[in-house]
PDB file of C-alpha atoms in Angstrom:
ATOM      1  CA  GLY A  26     131.347  25.174  90.968  1.00  0.00           C
ATOM      2  CA  GLY A  27     133.829  27.451  89.183  1.00  0.00           C
ATOM      3  CA  VAL A  28     135.807  28.024  92.401  1.00  0.00           C
ATOM      4  CA  PHE A  29     139.416  26.935  92.737  1.00  0.00           C
ATOM      5  CA  ALA A  30     140.688  25.149  95.823  1.00  0.00           C
ATOM      6  CA  ASN A  31     144.443  25.422  95.230  1.00  0.00           C
ATOM      7  CA  VAL A  32     145.146  28.273  92.820  1.00  0.00           C
ATOM      8  CA  GLN A  33     144.011  31.421  94.618  1.00  0.00           C
ATOM      9  CA  THR A  34     144.974  33.728  91.735  1.00  0.00           C
ATOM     10  CA  ALA A  35     142.010  32.350  89.812  1.00  0.00           C
ATOM     11  CA  ASN A  36     139.699  33.012  92.762  1.00  0.00           C
ATOM     12  CA  VAL A  37     140.830  36.641  92.894  1.00  0.00           C
ATOM     13  CA  ILE A  38     140.297  37.055  89.149  1.00  0.00           C
ATOM     14  CA  PHE A  39     136.927  35.308  88.983  1.00  0.00           C
ATOM     15  CA  GLY A  40     135.783  36.999  92.199  1.00  0.00           C
ATOM     16  CA  ALA A  41     136.625  40.376  90.666  1.00  0.00           C
ATOM     17  CA  ILE A  42     134.788  39.500  87.439  1.00  0.00           C
ATOM     18  CA  ASP A  43     131.723  38.382  89.396  1.00  0.00           C
ATOM     19  CA  THR A  44     131.890  41.559  91.502  1.00  0.00           C
ATOM     20  CA  SER A  45     132.050  43.695  88.355  1.00  0.00           C
ATOM     21  CA  LYS A  46     128.862  41.964  87.174  1.00  0.00           C
ATOM     22  CA  ARG A  47     127.272  42.549  90.615  1.00  0.00           C
ATOM     23  CA  GLN A  48     126.895  38.806  91.093  1.00  0.00           C
ATOM     24  CA  TRP A  49     127.496  39.061  94.823  1.00  0.00           C
ATOM     25  CA  ALA A  50     126.789  35.462  95.842  1.00  0.00           C
ATOM     26  CA  THR A  51     129.046  34.070  93.131  1.00  0.00           C
ATOM     27  CA  ALA A  52     131.769  36.578  94.016  1.00  0.00           C
ATOM     28  CA  LEU A  53     131.510  35.654  97.686  1.00  0.00           C
ATOM     29  CA  ALA A  54     132.011  31.983  96.811  1.00  0.00           C
ATOM     30  CA  HIS A  55     135.569  32.915  95.772  1.00  0.00           C
ATOM     31  CA  VAL A  56     136.277  34.642  99.100  1.00  0.00           C
ATOM     32  CA  TRP A  57     135.878  31.607 101.397  1.00  0.00           C
ATOM     33  CA  PRO A  58     138.693  29.571  99.777  1.00  0.00           C
ATOM     34  CA  LEU A  59     140.917  32.676  99.953  1.00  0.00           C
ATOM     35  CA  LEU A  60     140.248  33.057 103.668  1.00  0.00           C
ATOM     36  CA  ALA A  61     140.854  29.335 104.238  1.00  0.00           C
ATOM     37  CA  PHE A  62     144.107  29.614 102.292  1.00  0.00           C
ATOM     38  CA  ILE A  63     145.230  32.553 104.450  1.00  0.00           C
ATOM     39  CA  ALA A  64     144.422  30.565 107.605  1.00  0.00           C
ATOM     40  CA  GLY A  65     146.362  27.574 106.245  1.00  0.00           C
ATOM     41  CA  VAL A  66     149.452  29.663 105.508  1.00  0.00           C
ATOM     42  CA  ALA A  67     149.217  31.160 109.004  1.00  0.00           C
ATOM     43  CA  LEU A  68     149.087  27.674 110.536  1.00  0.00           C
ATOM     44  CA  ALA A  69     152.071  26.568 108.429  1.00  0.00           C
ATOM     45  CA  SER A  70     154.006  29.632 109.623  1.00  0.00           C
ATOM     46  CA  HIS A  71     153.156  28.744 113.219  1.00  0.00           C
ATOM     47  CA  ILE A  72     154.330  25.165 112.705  1.00  0.00           C
ATOM     48  CA  LYS A  73     157.571  26.305 111.046  1.00  0.00           C
ATOM     49  CA  SER A  74     158.254  28.753 113.894  1.00  0.00           C
ATOM     50  CA  GLY A  75     158.705  25.797 116.257  1.00  0.00           C
ATOM     51  CA  ARG A  76     155.938  26.977 118.606  1.00  0.00           C
ATOM     52  CA  ALA A  77     153.618  24.147 117.577  1.00  0.00           C
ATOM     53  CA  GLU A  78     156.053  21.594 119.016  1.00  0.00           C
ATOM     54  CA  ARG A  79     155.218  22.862 122.509  1.00  0.00           C
ATOM     55  CA  ALA A  80     151.655  21.573 122.117  1.00  0.00           C
ATOM     56  CA  VAL A  81     152.039  18.798 119.547  1.00  0.00           C
ATOM     57  CA  PRO A  82     155.102  16.562 119.239  1.00  0.00           C
ATOM     58  CA  ARG A  83     156.263  16.065 115.635  1.00  0.00           C
ATOM     59  CA  PRO A  84     153.787  18.538 114.077  1.00  0.00           C
ATOM     60  CA  LEU A  85     154.894  17.763 110.507  1.00  0.00           C
ATOM     61  CA  VAL A  86     153.920  14.123 110.943  1.00  0.00           C
ATOM     62  CA  TRP A  87     150.557  15.106 112.421  1.00  0.00           C
ATOM     63  CA  THR A  88     149.995  17.653 109.669  1.00  0.00           C
ATOM     64  CA  MET A  89     150.574  15.073 106.949  1.00  0.00           C
ATOM     65  CA  ALA A  90     148.365  12.534 108.721  1.00  0.00           C
ATOM     66  CA  ILE A  91     145.534  15.042 109.128  1.00  0.00           C
ATOM     67  CA  GLN A  92     145.832  16.060 105.461  1.00  0.00           C
ATOM     68  CA  ALA A  93     145.638  12.456 104.269  1.00  0.00           C
ATOM     69  CA  GLY A  94     142.714  11.729 106.587  1.00  0.00           C
ATOM     70  CA  ALA A  95     140.820  14.889 105.640  1.00  0.00           C
ATOM     71  CA  LEU A  96     141.205  14.180 101.918  1.00  0.00           C
ATOM     72  CA  ALA A  97     139.993  10.615 102.473  1.00  0.00           C
ATOM     73  CA  VAL A  98     136.923  11.925 104.325  1.00  0.00           C
ATOM     74  CA  ILE A  99     136.236  14.488 101.583  1.00  0.00           C
ATOM     75  CA  GLY A 100     136.027  11.555  99.164  1.00  0.00           C
ATOM     76  CA  PHE A 101     132.855  10.477 100.957  1.00  0.00           C
ATOM     77  CA  VAL A 102     131.145  13.859 100.487  1.00  0.00           C
ATOM     78  CA  PRO A 103     128.424  13.438  97.854  1.00  0.00           C
ATOM     79  CA  ALA A 104     128.664  15.544  94.706  1.00  0.00           C
ATOM     80  CA  SER A 105     125.230  16.961  95.529  1.00  0.00           C
ATOM     81  CA  VAL A 106     126.435  19.054  98.506  1.00  0.00           C
ATOM     82  CA  PRO A 107     127.492  22.683  97.970  1.00  0.00           C
ATOM     83  CA  HIS A 108     130.968  22.880  96.447  1.00  0.00           C
ATOM     84  CA  SER A 109     132.250  25.082  99.268  1.00  0.00           C
ATOM     85  CA  TYR A 110     132.065  22.056 101.602  1.00  0.00           C
ATOM     86  CA  VAL A 111     134.956  20.662  99.588  1.00  0.00           C
ATOM     87  CA  THR A 112     136.839  23.660  98.173  1.00  0.00           C
ATOM     88  CA  VAL A 113     137.231  25.506 101.474  1.00  0.00           C
ATOM     89  CA  PRO A 114     138.867  22.626 103.403  1.00  0.00           C
ATOM     90  CA  ILE A 115     141.035  21.753 100.406  1.00  0.00           C
ATOM     91  CA  SER A 116     142.163  25.394 100.174  1.00  0.00           C
ATOM     92  CA  PHE A 117     143.178  25.255 103.821  1.00  0.00           C
ATOM     93  CA  LEU A 118     145.010  21.933 103.426  1.00  0.00           C
ATOM     94  CA  ALA A 119     146.761  23.071 100.239  1.00  0.00           C
ATOM     95  CA  ALA A 120     147.961  26.244 101.961  1.00  0.00           C
ATOM     96  CA  VAL A 121     149.392  24.251 104.865  1.00  0.00           C
ATOM     97  CA  GLN A 122     151.168  21.954 102.425  1.00  0.00           C
ATOM     98  CA  ILE A 123     152.529  24.855 100.371  1.00  0.00           C
ATOM     99  CA  GLY A 124     153.664  26.639 103.517  1.00  0.00           C
ATOM    100  CA  LEU A 125     155.491  23.624 104.889  1.00  0.00           C
ATOM    101  CA  PHE A 126     156.836  21.883 101.795  1.00  0.00           C
ATOM    102  CA  ARG A 127     158.206  24.301  99.224  1.00  0.00           C
ATOM    103  CA  ASN A 128     161.923  23.602  99.085  1.00  0.00           C
ATOM    104  CA  ILE A 129     164.061  20.929  97.498  1.00  0.00           C
ATOM    105  CA  GLY A 130     167.432  21.600  99.048  1.00  0.00           C
ATOM    106  CA  ASP A 131     168.073  25.286  98.382  1.00  0.00           C
ATOM    107  CA  LEU A 132     165.595  25.433  95.504  1.00  0.00           C
ATOM    108  CA  VAL A 133     162.195  27.027  96.093  1.00  0.00           C
ATOM    109  CA  TYR A 134     159.223  25.592  94.219  1.00  0.00           C
ATOM    110  CA  LEU A 135     155.441  25.698  94.313  1.00  0.00           C
ATOM    111  CA  PRO A 136     153.790  22.267  94.571  1.00  0.00           C
ATOM    112  CA  VAL A 137     150.268  23.240  93.430  1.00  0.00           C
ATOM    113  CA  ALA A 138     150.983  25.402  90.382  1.00  0.00           C
ATOM    114  CA  THR A 139     153.568  25.311  87.643  1.00  0.00           C
ATOM    115  CA  THR A 140     153.982  28.905  86.390  1.00  0.00           C
ATOM    116  CA  GLY A 141     156.704  29.842  88.883  1.00  0.00           C
ATOM    117  CA  ASN A 142     158.423  26.497  88.437  1.00  0.00           C
ATOM    118  CA  LEU A 143     158.383  26.948  84.662  1.00  0.00           C
ATOM    119  CA  MET A 144     159.936  30.409  85.032  1.00  0.00           C
ATOM    120  CA  ARG A 145     162.678  29.045  87.310  1.00  0.00           C
ATOM    121  CA  PHE A 146     163.224  26.145  84.868  1.00  0.00           C
ATOM    122  CA  VAL A 147     163.882  28.538  81.980  1.00  0.00           C
ATOM    123  CA  GLU A 148     166.082  30.827  84.100  1.00  0.00           C
ATOM    124  CA  ALA A 149     168.110  27.875  85.398  1.00  0.00           C
ATOM    125  CA  GLY A 150     168.387  26.515  81.865  1.00  0.00           C
ATOM    126  CA  TYR A 151     169.723  29.822  80.596  1.00  0.00           C
ATOM    127  CA  ASP A 152     172.220  30.142  83.455  1.00  0.00           C
ATOM    128  CA  GLY A 153     173.272  26.513  83.166  1.00  0.00           C
ATOM    129  CA  LEU A 154     173.448  26.129  79.403  1.00  0.00           C
ATOM    130  CA  VAL A 155     174.405  29.637  78.267  1.00  0.00           C
ATOM    131  CA  GLU A 156     176.287  30.980  81.285  1.00  0.00           C
ATOM    132  CA  LYS A 157     177.766  27.499  82.008  1.00  0.00           C
ATOM    133  CA  ARG A 158     176.920  27.460  85.737  1.00  0.00           C
ATOM    134  CA  ALA A 159     176.951  23.873  87.003  1.00  0.00           C
ATOM    135  CA  SER A 160     174.607  24.550  89.936  1.00  0.00           C
ATOM    136  CA  SER A 161     172.067  26.040  87.529  1.00  0.00           C
ATOM    137  CA  ARG A 162     172.199  22.921  85.339  1.00  0.00           C
ATOM    138  CA  GLU A 163     171.301  20.869  88.407  1.00  0.00           C
ATOM    139  CA  ALA A 164     168.428  23.269  89.198  1.00  0.00           C
ATOM    140  CA  PHE A 165     167.340  23.010  85.557  1.00  0.00           C
ATOM    141  CA  GLY A 166     167.006  19.241  85.979  1.00  0.00           C
ATOM    142  CA  VAL A 167     165.128  19.528  89.282  1.00  0.00           C
ATOM    143  CA  TYR A 168     162.652  22.087  87.935  1.00  0.00           C
ATOM    144  CA  GLY A 169     162.238  20.047  84.769  1.00  0.00           C
ATOM    145  CA  ALA A 170     161.401  16.974  86.846  1.00  0.00           C
ATOM    146  CA  LEU A 171     158.919  19.021  88.916  1.00  0.00           C
ATOM    147  CA  ILE A 172     157.151  20.271  85.789  1.00  0.00           C
ATOM    148  CA  VAL A 173     156.947  16.788  84.303  1.00  0.00           C
ATOM    149  CA  ALA A 174     155.684  15.380  87.631  1.00  0.00           C
ATOM    150  CA  PHE A 175     153.077  18.153  87.809  1.00  0.00           C
ATOM    151  CA  ALA A 176     151.893  17.440  84.263  1.00  0.00           C
ATOM    152  CA  VAL A 177     151.751  13.681  84.884  1.00  0.00           C
ATOM    153  CA  GLY A 178     149.867  14.298  88.134  1.00  0.00           C
ATOM    154  CA  ALA A 179     147.373  16.539  86.340  1.00  0.00           C
ATOM    155  CA  LEU A 180     146.859  13.872  83.689  1.00  0.00           C
ATOM    156  CA  ILE A 181     146.376  11.136  86.278  1.00  0.00           C
ATOM    157  CA  GLY A 182     144.013  13.426  88.171  1.00  0.00           C
ATOM    158  CA  ALA A 183     141.974  14.074  85.037  1.00  0.00           C
ATOM    159  CA  PHE A 184     141.645  10.357  84.288  1.00  0.00           C
ATOM    160  CA  ALA A 185     140.860   9.548  87.935  1.00  0.00           C
ATOM    161  CA  SER A 186     138.223  12.310  88.083  1.00  0.00           C
ATOM    162  CA  ARG A 187     136.498  10.958  84.998  1.00  0.00           C
ATOM    163  CA  ALA A 188     136.633   7.391  86.237  1.00  0.00           C
ATOM    164  CA  TRP A 189     135.863   7.868  89.947  1.00  0.00           C
ATOM    165  CA  GLY A 190     134.196  11.286  90.185  1.00  0.00           C
ATOM    166  CA  VAL A 191     134.389  12.765  93.676  1.00  0.00           C
ATOM    167  CA  HIS A 192     136.176   9.650  94.914  1.00  0.00           C
ATOM    168  CA  ALA A 193     139.239  10.585  92.845  1.00  0.00           C
ATOM    169  CA  ILE A 194     140.415  12.572  95.863  1.00  0.00           C
ATOM    170  CA  TRP A 195     141.271   9.250  97.491  1.00  0.00           C
ATOM    171  CA  LEU A 196     144.251   9.033  95.136  1.00  0.00           C
ATOM    172  CA  PRO A 197     146.056  12.086  96.603  1.00  0.00           C
ATOM    173  CA  ALA A 198     144.956  10.953 100.077  1.00  0.00           C
ATOM    174  CA  GLY A 199     146.695   7.634  99.420  1.00  0.00           C
ATOM    175  CA  ILE A 200     149.789   9.339  98.036  1.00  0.00           C
ATOM    176  CA  LEU A 201     149.955  11.533 101.137  1.00  0.00           C
ATOM    177  CA  ALA A 202     149.566   8.454 103.354  1.00  0.00           C
ATOM    178  CA  VAL A 203     152.450   6.719 101.564  1.00  0.00           C
ATOM    179  CA  THR A 204     154.515   9.921 101.808  1.00  0.00           C
ATOM    180  CA  LEU A 205     153.747  10.051 105.526  1.00  0.00           C
ATOM    181  CA  CYS A 206     155.001   6.475 105.944  1.00  0.00           C
ATOM    182  CA  LEU A 207     158.202   7.302 104.048  1.00  0.00           C
ATOM    183  CA  PHE A 208     158.635  10.454 106.143  1.00  0.00           C
ATOM    184  CA  ILE A 209     158.338   8.443 109.375  1.00  0.00           C
ATOM    185  CA  ILE A 210     160.770   5.796 108.101  1.00  0.00           C
ATOM    186  CA  ASP A 211     163.246   8.514 107.060  1.00  0.00           C
ATOM    187  CA  GLU A 212     162.842  10.230 110.419  1.00  0.00           C
ATOM    188  CA  ARG A 213     163.696   6.982 112.250  1.00  0.00           C
ATOM    189  CA  HIS A 214     166.818   6.448 110.143  1.00  0.00           C
ATOM    190  CA  LEU A 215     168.061   9.950 110.981  1.00  0.00           C
ATOM    191  CA  GLN A 216     167.824   9.302 114.736  1.00  0.00           C
TER     192      GLN A 216
END
């Protein structure tokens, strides 16, 4: 429907363009994912603060499980329903994921977009290859791997979307479920 679930910059831009054309309903369609994204980041901040553990034990595990389950359920939503039934919950889930999982060691990255990662890749490459900083060469490799993984994921997503339509969302749901299992296994080994 021309509304982005993950990349909110596009919603701001397209919402502004629609507003400038006085296409109020279309402009408003870009607002709901933004509000869901804000709510998702707020929830992630609450979880990271440690306060969520008072009400829910192991909130990261529950968060990942809910994300996987919600994406699996969204795969059953027919393509005929309004797009906001899908984009708004995905915006919320993406924001929670971004808020909770955006570091690899000391390196900050963005899992749902590649512009910032590409910038950090080039900066780390310059520092590592020109300025000869060993830690930057390591960061260069990590950001390079992230960019390649993002591109491969986009390609797989494009093929899956063509082949399975709305059911393609089951692929990331499955990946999240596997990640959840690995997270639980890792958690048990650390105890």
